[in-house]
Amino acid sequence: MARISVLFFFLSLLLLATAGVSSGAPTKRVGIYELRRGEFSVKVTNWGATITSVVLPDSKGKVADIALGYDGIRPYTNDTTNFGALVGRVANRIANARFTLNGRTYHLLPNDGNNTLHGGPKGFGRVIWTVKDKVDGEYPYITLYYRSVDGEQGFPGDLDVYVTYKIDDDFVLSVIMHAVPLTKPTPINLAQHTYWNLGGHESGSILEDRIKIFASHITPVNDQLIPTGEIRSVSGTPFDFREPAKIGSKIGRVPGGYDINYVLSSPADVQGVRKVAVVEDGRGSGRVLELWANQPGVQFYTGNFLKHERGKNGHYYKIHDGLCLETQGFPDSVNHPKFPNQIYSPGQVYKHFMQFKFSFK
Ligand SMILES: *[C@@H]1O[C@H](CO)[C@@H](O)[C@H](O)[C@H]1NC(C)=O
Ligand SMILES: *[C@@H]1O[C@H](CO)[C@@H](O)[C@H](O)[C@H]1NC(C)=O
């Protein structure tokens, strides 16, 4: 009898373990999860709610992984690139690691000189998220959840954060981010930090890619990449991508390369969703990326800080081997009252929607 109940106990454990997330039981065990629809595969880990790979064919049917990243999970826990990560509580830089809200000054943890970058040294891209839901089938998705507590990295109030990665259609990836402040008003600005290389993550520089960015202004920055507060026209500057142009055609006039917030100006639908950018591969794969989102800005970053970074398959990524299009609010908004508001109070919900549509020429 005792033996039978012991056996039953172990069987139940085994069942619980194998039932895993598909039964709806949330798990915090760190794993890599695949979403697949036909030849389109997206892999995500709950470490940092990170996209680890995006595999799809080119115009001739040859498949490649077009997201920069690492093999396995461990290198993500000690990286400085934010490859594929979901960054927050406040993406981008906050000057001097502080801001004032309702008369109180909050001190954050600096991790970029004297400034706070991507939520601090242990921002949302460096924590373990809970897998809430993982659903396969025609429109596969995964929902990850993280509870950020009052005072974490210096930010006020408890916050529930959800991100869903979903394959909506053939070669269409949606990212749906929600954040719910529970106890205090707080700034919220999440961003998806995948580095794209449409020729394949190992195919070298993106400077031959053609890009169109649907923005007529930028928020210029000082030498520490902190916005000056000005909103400046791109006209006559190397930031003007209102007409498609090779990224490399004017990057020589931008010290360090592109790492700048664009003020999006294309018309928005009733949900606030607008076209952000179109990128065409410069190496003949025929892959095209179109990005749509409901945010006021997009940070265009050309992998300027990549230096001999050991990635997937032992490949070393060099400067400009990937590009990021991080839709978000404007950087350092908490210190610029004229920038769009990023403060959310209990009772309000932060909603950030992105859609990456891939096609072939
Ligand atoms: C973390 O990264 C640093 C520098 O990139 C390296 O020196 C260190 O050995 C790494 N630590 C681990 C545990 O991999
Ligand atoms: C950080 O602030 C201190 C004090 O204001 C200043 O001396 C130092 O140069 C700053 N560091 C950087 C990297 O800007």
Short mmCIF file of C-alpha atoms and ligand atoms in Angstrom, two decimals:
data_model
loop_
_atom_site.label_atom_id
_atom_site.label_comp_id
_atom_site.label_asym_id
_atom_site.label_seq_id
_atom_site.Cartn_x
_atom_site.Cartn_y
_atom_site.Cartn_z
CA MET A 1 0.00 0.00 0.00
CA ALA A 2 2.76 2.41 1.02
CA ARG A 3 4.68 1.54 -2.11
CA ILE A 4 1.63 2.19 -4.27
CA SER A 5 1.04 5.61 -2.74
CA VAL A 6 4.72 6.52 -3.16
CA LEU A 7 4.52 5.43 -6.78
CA PHE A 8 1.31 7.43 -7.18
CA PHE A 9 3.03 10.45 -5.64
CA PHE A 10 5.90 10.27 -8.13
CA LEU A 11 3.53 9.67 -11.01
CA SER A 12 1.59 12.80 -10.04
CA LEU A 13 4.83 14.79 -9.89
CA LEU A 14 5.78 13.49 -13.32
CA LEU A 15 2.36 14.40 -14.68
CA LEU A 16 2.58 17.90 -13.19
CA ALA A 17 6.06 18.35 -14.66
CA THR A 18 5.12 17.15 -18.13
CA ALA A 19 1.79 18.96 -18.16
CA GLY A 20 3.87 22.13 -17.87
CA VAL A 21 2.47 25.28 -19.35
CA SER A 22 0.10 23.73 -21.87
CA SER A 23 -2.21 22.86 -18.95
CA GLY A 24 -2.29 26.55 -18.08
CA ALA A 25 -0.15 26.13 -14.96
CA PRO A 26 2.19 29.14 -14.82
CA THR A 27 5.89 28.31 -14.67
CA LYS A 28 8.94 30.35 -13.71
CA ARG A 29 11.41 27.71 -14.85
CA VAL A 30 13.62 29.33 -17.47
CA GLY A 31 13.14 27.76 -20.88
CA ILE A 32 13.05 28.52 -24.58
CA TYR A 33 9.61 28.34 -26.21
CA GLU A 34 8.88 28.11 -29.92
CA LEU A 35 5.98 29.64 -31.81
CA ARG A 36 5.62 28.18 -35.28
CA ARG A 37 3.33 28.74 -38.24
CA GLY A 38 4.50 26.95 -41.39
CA GLU A 39 8.02 28.09 -42.19
CA PHE A 40 7.91 30.96 -39.70
CA SER A 41 9.44 30.19 -36.30
CA VAL A 42 9.89 32.57 -33.37
CA LYS A 43 11.69 31.50 -30.21
CA VAL A 44 11.28 33.28 -26.90
CA THR A 45 12.77 32.75 -23.45
CA ASN A 46 11.19 33.91 -20.20
CA TRP A 47 14.63 35.20 -19.19
CA GLY A 48 14.01 38.91 -19.89
CA ALA A 49 10.98 38.03 -22.09
CA THR A 50 13.62 37.80 -24.81
CA ILE A 51 13.21 36.90 -28.50
CA THR A 52 16.10 34.51 -29.17
CA SER A 53 15.47 33.67 -32.83
CA VAL A 54 13.22 34.49 -35.78
CA VAL A 55 13.54 32.03 -38.65
CA LEU A 56 11.92 32.47 -42.06
CA PRO A 57 12.70 31.81 -45.73
CA ASP A 58 14.03 34.34 -48.22
CA SER A 59 12.57 35.01 -51.67
CA LYS A 60 14.19 31.80 -52.95
CA GLY A 61 13.00 29.66 -50.03
CA LYS A 62 16.30 29.55 -48.17
CA VAL A 63 15.69 29.86 -44.42
CA ALA A 64 17.76 31.94 -42.01
CA ASP A 65 17.60 33.24 -38.47
CA ILE A 66 17.36 37.03 -38.74
CA ALA A 67 17.62 37.92 -35.02
CA LEU A 68 21.01 38.40 -33.37
CA GLY A 69 21.45 36.41 -30.17
CA TYR A 70 23.23 33.70 -28.26
CA ASP A 71 23.16 29.93 -28.03
CA GLY A 72 21.22 28.77 -24.97
CA ILE A 73 20.12 31.02 -22.13
CA ARG A 74 23.22 31.53 -19.99
CA PRO A 75 24.92 34.18 -22.20
CA TYR A 76 21.75 36.30 -22.02
CA THR A 77 22.17 36.56 -18.25
CA ASN A 78 25.52 38.33 -18.61
CA ASP A 79 25.24 40.37 -21.79
CA THR A 80 25.58 44.09 -22.40
CA THR A 81 23.78 44.13 -25.75
CA ASN A 82 20.15 43.55 -24.66
CA PHE A 83 19.78 41.17 -27.64
CA GLY A 84 16.05 40.51 -28.10
CA ALA A 85 15.12 41.66 -24.59
CA LEU A 86 11.91 43.30 -23.39
CA VAL A 87 13.31 46.33 -21.61
CA GLY A 88 11.68 48.46 -18.88
CA ARG A 89 10.28 49.66 -16.46
CA VAL A 90 11.50 52.67 -18.44
CA ALA A 91 13.35 51.90 -21.67
CA ASN A 92 16.12 54.19 -22.94
CA ARG A 93 17.95 56.74 -20.80
CA ILE A 94 16.89 58.70 -17.73
CA ALA A 95 19.31 61.57 -17.13
CA ASN A 96 21.31 61.45 -13.90
CA ALA A 97 19.29 58.42 -12.75
CA ARG A 98 16.57 60.53 -11.21
CA PHE A 99 13.21 62.17 -11.74
CA THR A 100 10.63 64.05 -9.71
CA LEU A 101 7.00 62.99 -9.53
CA ASN A 102 4.30 64.70 -7.44
CA GLY A 103 6.97 66.64 -5.55
CA ARG A 104 9.08 63.64 -4.64
CA THR A 105 12.48 62.88 -6.19
CA TYR A 106 13.12 59.24 -7.06
CA HIS A 107 16.71 58.00 -7.27
CA LEU A 108 17.30 55.13 -9.68
CA LEU A 109 20.29 52.86 -10.13
CA PRO A 110 22.71 54.30 -12.72
CA ASN A 111 24.11 51.78 -15.23
CA ASP A 112 25.22 54.01 -18.12
CA GLY A 113 27.65 56.56 -16.70
CA ASN A 114 25.48 58.64 -14.38
CA ASN A 115 22.30 57.75 -16.26
CA THR A 116 19.86 54.86 -16.03
CA LEU A 117 19.50 52.78 -19.20
CA HIS A 118 16.63 50.36 -19.92
CA GLY A 119 15.30 50.33 -16.36
CA GLY A 120 18.62 49.90 -14.56
CA PRO A 121 21.15 47.10 -13.99
CA LYS A 122 18.35 44.64 -13.28
CA GLY A 123 15.63 45.97 -15.55
CA PHE A 124 12.86 43.83 -17.05
CA GLY A 125 15.26 42.40 -19.65
CA ARG A 126 17.29 40.80 -16.84
CA VAL A 127 14.67 39.11 -14.71
CA ILE A 128 12.79 35.83 -14.91
CA TRP A 129 9.24 36.20 -16.19
CA THR A 130 6.43 33.72 -15.52
CA VAL A 131 5.04 31.81 -18.49
CA LYS A 132 1.29 32.44 -18.12
CA ASP A 133 0.10 30.85 -21.30
CA LYS A 134 1.57 29.06 -24.31
CA VAL A 135 -0.81 28.09 -27.07
CA ASP A 136 0.13 26.28 -30.27
CA GLY A 137 -1.98 25.99 -33.42
CA GLU A 138 -2.81 28.26 -36.29
CA TYR A 139 -2.13 31.48 -34.36
CA PRO A 140 0.41 30.44 -31.74
CA TYR A 141 1.24 32.76 -28.85
CA ILE A 142 2.99 32.95 -25.53
CA THR A 143 2.13 35.33 -22.69
CA LEU A 144 4.76 36.20 -20.10
CA TYR A 145 4.11 37.99 -16.82
CA TYR A 146 6.29 39.88 -14.36
CA ARG A 147 5.43 41.57 -11.05
CA SER A 148 7.74 44.50 -10.41
CA VAL A 149 7.62 45.65 -6.79
CA ASP A 150 7.60 49.09 -5.20
CA GLY A 151 11.14 50.49 -5.10
CA GLU A 152 12.57 48.00 -7.60
CA GLN A 153 15.56 49.68 -9.32
CA GLY A 154 14.24 52.85 -7.61
CA PHE A 155 10.84 53.06 -9.36
CA PRO A 156 7.64 53.79 -7.40
CA GLY A 157 4.81 51.34 -6.86
CA ASP A 158 3.98 47.72 -7.63
CA LEU A 159 3.47 47.02 -11.33
CA ASP A 160 2.06 44.01 -13.20
CA VAL A 161 3.58 43.60 -16.66
CA TYR A 162 2.39 41.30 -19.44
CA VAL A 163 3.87 40.65 -22.87
CA THR A 164 2.32 38.43 -25.53
CA TYR A 165 4.27 37.32 -28.58
CA LYS A 166 1.87 36.07 -31.22
CA ILE A 167 2.07 34.90 -34.81
CA ASP A 168 -1.01 36.62 -36.23
CA ASP A 169 -0.71 35.53 -39.83
CA ASP A 170 1.88 34.20 -42.27
CA PHE A 171 5.17 35.89 -41.35
CA VAL A 172 3.49 38.40 -39.04
CA LEU A 173 4.68 38.73 -35.43
CA SER A 174 2.75 40.87 -32.96
CA VAL A 175 4.07 42.03 -29.62
CA ILE A 176 1.41 43.14 -27.15
CA MET A 177 2.66 44.77 -23.94
CA HIS A 178 0.40 45.74 -21.06
CA ALA A 179 1.41 47.20 -17.71
CA VAL A 180 -0.88 47.88 -14.77
CA PRO A 181 0.27 50.11 -11.91
CA LEU A 182 -1.17 48.77 -8.66
CA THR A 183 -0.24 51.13 -5.85
CA LYS A 184 1.40 54.40 -7.03
CA PRO A 185 1.75 56.56 -10.13
CA THR A 186 4.86 55.50 -12.06
CA PRO A 187 6.59 56.14 -15.37
CA ILE A 188 6.21 53.23 -17.83
CA ASN A 189 8.00 52.87 -21.15
CA LEU A 190 8.58 49.34 -22.46
CA ALA A 191 10.56 48.45 -25.57
CA GLN A 192 11.37 45.33 -27.58
CA HIS A 193 15.10 45.30 -28.26
CA THR A 194 15.62 42.73 -31.02
CA TYR A 195 18.58 43.35 -33.34
CA TRP A 196 17.47 42.50 -36.89
CA ASN A 197 19.63 41.44 -39.78
CA LEU A 198 17.37 40.58 -42.70
CA GLY A 199 20.19 38.80 -44.52
CA GLY A 200 20.58 36.40 -41.58
CA HIS A 201 22.17 37.06 -38.21
CA GLU A 202 25.59 35.93 -39.51
CA SER A 203 25.51 37.90 -42.75
CA GLY A 204 27.45 40.98 -41.63
CA SER A 205 26.76 44.69 -41.88
CA ILE A 206 23.27 46.17 -42.27
CA LEU A 207 24.62 49.37 -43.84
CA GLU A 208 23.52 48.30 -47.33
CA ASP A 209 19.90 47.84 -46.15
CA ARG A 210 17.41 50.43 -47.36
CA ILE A 211 15.23 51.99 -44.69
CA LYS A 212 12.24 54.29 -44.67
CA ILE A 213 11.26 55.84 -41.32
CA PHE A 214 7.87 57.53 -41.14
CA ALA A 215 9.05 60.53 -39.15
CA SER A 216 9.84 64.13 -39.97
CA HIS A 217 11.46 65.03 -36.62
CA ILE A 218 13.91 63.63 -34.10
CA THR A 219 14.66 64.40 -30.45
CA PRO A 220 18.36 65.46 -30.63
CA VAL A 221 20.68 64.29 -27.85
CA ASN A 222 23.80 65.51 -26.06
CA ASP A 223 27.10 63.60 -25.96
CA GLN A 224 25.65 61.24 -23.31
CA LEU A 225 22.69 60.40 -25.59
CA ILE A 226 20.30 62.37 -23.36
CA PRO A 227 17.65 64.43 -25.24
CA THR A 228 18.21 68.16 -25.16
CA GLY A 229 14.43 68.68 -25.15
CA GLU A 230 14.39 70.08 -28.68
CA ILE A 231 12.22 68.52 -31.41
CA ARG A 232 14.15 69.06 -34.65
CA SER A 233 13.22 68.58 -38.29
CA VAL A 234 15.15 65.85 -40.14
CA SER A 235 15.13 67.99 -43.27
CA GLY A 236 18.67 68.46 -44.60
CA THR A 237 20.17 66.16 -41.93
CA PRO A 238 21.57 62.60 -42.17
CA PHE A 239 18.52 61.52 -40.12
CA ASP A 240 16.16 62.09 -43.05
CA PHE A 241 14.78 58.68 -44.09
CA ARG A 242 11.36 59.95 -45.20
CA GLU A 243 12.31 58.53 -48.59
CA PRO A 244 13.93 55.07 -48.58
CA ALA A 245 17.73 55.26 -48.52
CA LYS A 246 20.66 53.03 -47.70
CA ILE A 247 21.48 53.21 -44.00
CA GLY A 248 25.16 53.55 -44.88
CA SER A 249 24.58 56.42 -47.30
CA LYS A 250 24.70 59.11 -44.60
CA ILE A 251 25.84 57.31 -41.44
CA GLY A 252 29.31 58.84 -41.85
CA ARG A 253 27.79 62.18 -40.84
CA VAL A 254 26.40 60.77 -37.57
CA PRO A 255 29.20 60.36 -35.00
CA GLY A 256 29.01 56.83 -33.58
CA GLY A 257 26.14 55.80 -35.88
CA TYR A 258 22.37 56.04 -35.45
CA ASP A 259 21.04 55.86 -31.89
CA ILE A 260 18.21 58.36 -31.94
CA ASN A 261 14.50 58.72 -31.23
CA TYR A 262 12.29 59.62 -34.20
CA VAL A 263 8.98 61.42 -33.66
CA LEU A 264 6.54 59.33 -35.69
CA SER A 265 4.33 61.34 -38.02
CA SER A 266 2.42 58.87 -40.22
CA PRO A 267 -1.37 58.86 -39.83
CA ALA A 268 -2.66 56.64 -37.00
CA ASP A 269 -5.78 54.46 -37.15
CA VAL A 270 -8.48 54.61 -34.44
CA GLN A 271 -6.36 52.34 -32.24
CA GLY A 272 -3.42 54.75 -32.61
CA VAL A 273 -1.50 52.24 -34.78
CA ARG A 274 0.69 53.75 -37.47
CA LYS A 275 3.37 52.65 -39.90
CA VAL A 276 6.79 53.09 -38.34
CA ALA A 277 9.43 51.88 -40.77
CA VAL A 278 10.18 49.64 -43.73
CA VAL A 279 13.54 47.89 -44.09
CA GLU A 280 14.72 46.04 -47.21
CA ASP A 281 17.66 43.67 -47.00
CA GLY A 282 20.74 44.93 -48.83
CA ARG A 283 22.25 41.50 -49.48
CA GLY A 284 19.79 40.14 -51.99
CA SER A 285 17.68 37.87 -49.75
CA GLY A 286 14.61 39.86 -50.81
CA ARG A 287 13.37 40.00 -47.21
CA VAL A 288 11.41 43.10 -46.25
CA LEU A 289 10.39 44.12 -42.73
CA GLU A 290 7.49 46.47 -42.15
CA LEU A 291 6.89 47.70 -38.60
CA TRP A 292 3.62 49.10 -37.24
CA ALA A 293 3.04 50.33 -33.68
CA ASN A 294 0.91 52.57 -31.45
CA GLN A 295 3.76 54.55 -29.88
CA PRO A 296 4.82 58.20 -30.39
CA GLY A 297 8.48 57.38 -31.07
CA VAL A 298 10.93 54.83 -32.38
CA GLN A 299 14.56 54.53 -31.36
CA PHE A 300 16.62 53.67 -34.44
CA TYR A 301 19.86 52.02 -33.37
CA THR A 302 22.51 50.59 -35.70
CA GLY A 303 24.38 48.30 -33.28
CA ASN A 304 27.05 50.94 -32.68
CA PHE A 305 28.35 49.32 -29.50
CA LEU A 306 28.73 45.80 -30.94
CA LYS A 307 32.37 44.78 -30.79
CA HIS A 308 33.44 41.21 -31.34
CA GLU A 309 30.36 39.89 -29.49
CA ARG A 310 30.29 36.09 -29.47
CA GLY A 311 26.82 35.00 -30.60
CA LYS A 312 24.95 32.04 -32.06
CA ASN A 313 27.01 29.30 -33.74
CA GLY A 314 30.17 30.91 -32.36
CA HIS A 315 29.72 33.77 -34.81
CA TYR A 316 31.22 37.10 -33.73
CA TYR A 317 29.02 40.14 -34.29
CA LYS A 318 30.74 43.37 -35.28
CA ILE A 319 29.64 47.00 -35.26
CA HIS A 320 26.50 47.55 -37.45
CA ASP A 321 25.78 43.82 -37.79
CA GLY A 322 22.19 44.41 -36.63
CA LEU A 323 19.62 47.19 -36.37
CA CYS A 324 16.99 47.88 -33.73
CA LEU A 325 13.66 49.62 -34.21
CA GLU A 326 12.43 50.11 -30.65
CA THR A 327 9.03 51.77 -30.65
CA GLN A 328 8.44 53.62 -27.38
CA GLY A 329 7.71 56.96 -25.74
CA PHE A 330 10.40 59.62 -26.01
CA PRO A 331 13.62 59.05 -24.03
CA ASP A 332 13.95 60.78 -20.65
CA SER A 333 10.32 61.96 -20.86
CA VAL A 334 10.18 61.99 -17.05
CA ASN A 335 12.54 64.97 -17.15
CA HIS A 336 10.93 66.72 -20.15
CA PRO A 337 7.39 67.94 -19.37
CA LYS A 338 6.84 68.83 -23.04
CA PHE A 339 7.41 65.24 -24.22
CA PRO A 340 4.38 62.87 -24.33
CA ASN A 341 3.43 61.75 -20.83
CA GLN A 342 4.72 58.41 -19.52
CA ILE A 343 3.17 58.53 -16.06
CA TYR A 344 0.43 55.98 -15.37
CA SER A 345 -1.64 55.83 -12.19
CA PRO A 346 -3.49 52.92 -10.58
CA GLY A 347 -6.66 52.42 -12.61
CA GLN A 348 -4.87 53.15 -15.90
CA VAL A 349 -3.34 50.56 -18.22
CA TYR A 350 -0.24 51.07 -20.36
CA LYS A 351 -0.76 49.43 -23.77
CA HIS A 352 1.97 49.04 -26.36
CA PHE A 353 1.28 47.20 -29.61
CA MET A 354 3.87 46.33 -32.27
CA GLN A 355 3.51 44.33 -35.45
CA PHE A 356 6.43 43.06 -37.54
CA LYS A 357 5.30 42.05 -41.04
CA PHE A 358 7.83 40.18 -43.15
CA SER A 359 7.53 39.80 -46.92
CA PHE A 360 9.73 38.84 -49.86
CA LYS A 361 10.68 40.71 -53.04
C1 LIG B 1 30.30 38.22 -17.84
O1 LIG B 1 30.79 39.11 -18.82
C2 LIG B 1 32.06 39.69 -18.51
C3 LIG B 1 32.43 40.72 -19.55
O2 LIG B 1 31.64 40.67 -20.68
C4 LIG B 1 33.09 38.58 -18.41
O3 LIG B 1 34.35 39.11 -18.07
C5 LIG B 1 32.65 37.59 -17.33
O4 LIG B 1 33.55 36.50 -17.27
C6 LIG B 1 31.25 37.07 -17.62
N1 LIG B 1 30.78 36.23 -16.52
C7 LIG B 1 30.24 35.05 -16.69
C8 LIG B 1 29.78 34.34 -15.46
O5 LIG B 1 30.09 34.55 -17.80
C1 LIG B 2 28.95 61.89 -13.14
O1 LIG B 2 28.67 62.96 -12.28
C2 LIG B 2 29.83 63.42 -11.57
C3 LIG B 2 29.34 64.45 -10.57
O2 LIG B 2 28.52 65.43 -11.18
C4 LIG B 2 30.82 63.97 -12.57
O3 LIG B 2 31.98 64.41 -11.89
C5 LIG B 2 31.20 62.86 -13.54
O4 LIG B 2 32.04 63.38 -14.56
C6 LIG B 2 29.95 62.29 -14.21
N1 LIG B 2 30.30 61.12 -15.00
C7 LIG B 2 30.01 61.03 -16.29
C8 LIG B 2 30.43 59.76 -16.95
O5 LIG B 2 29.45 61.89 -16.92
#
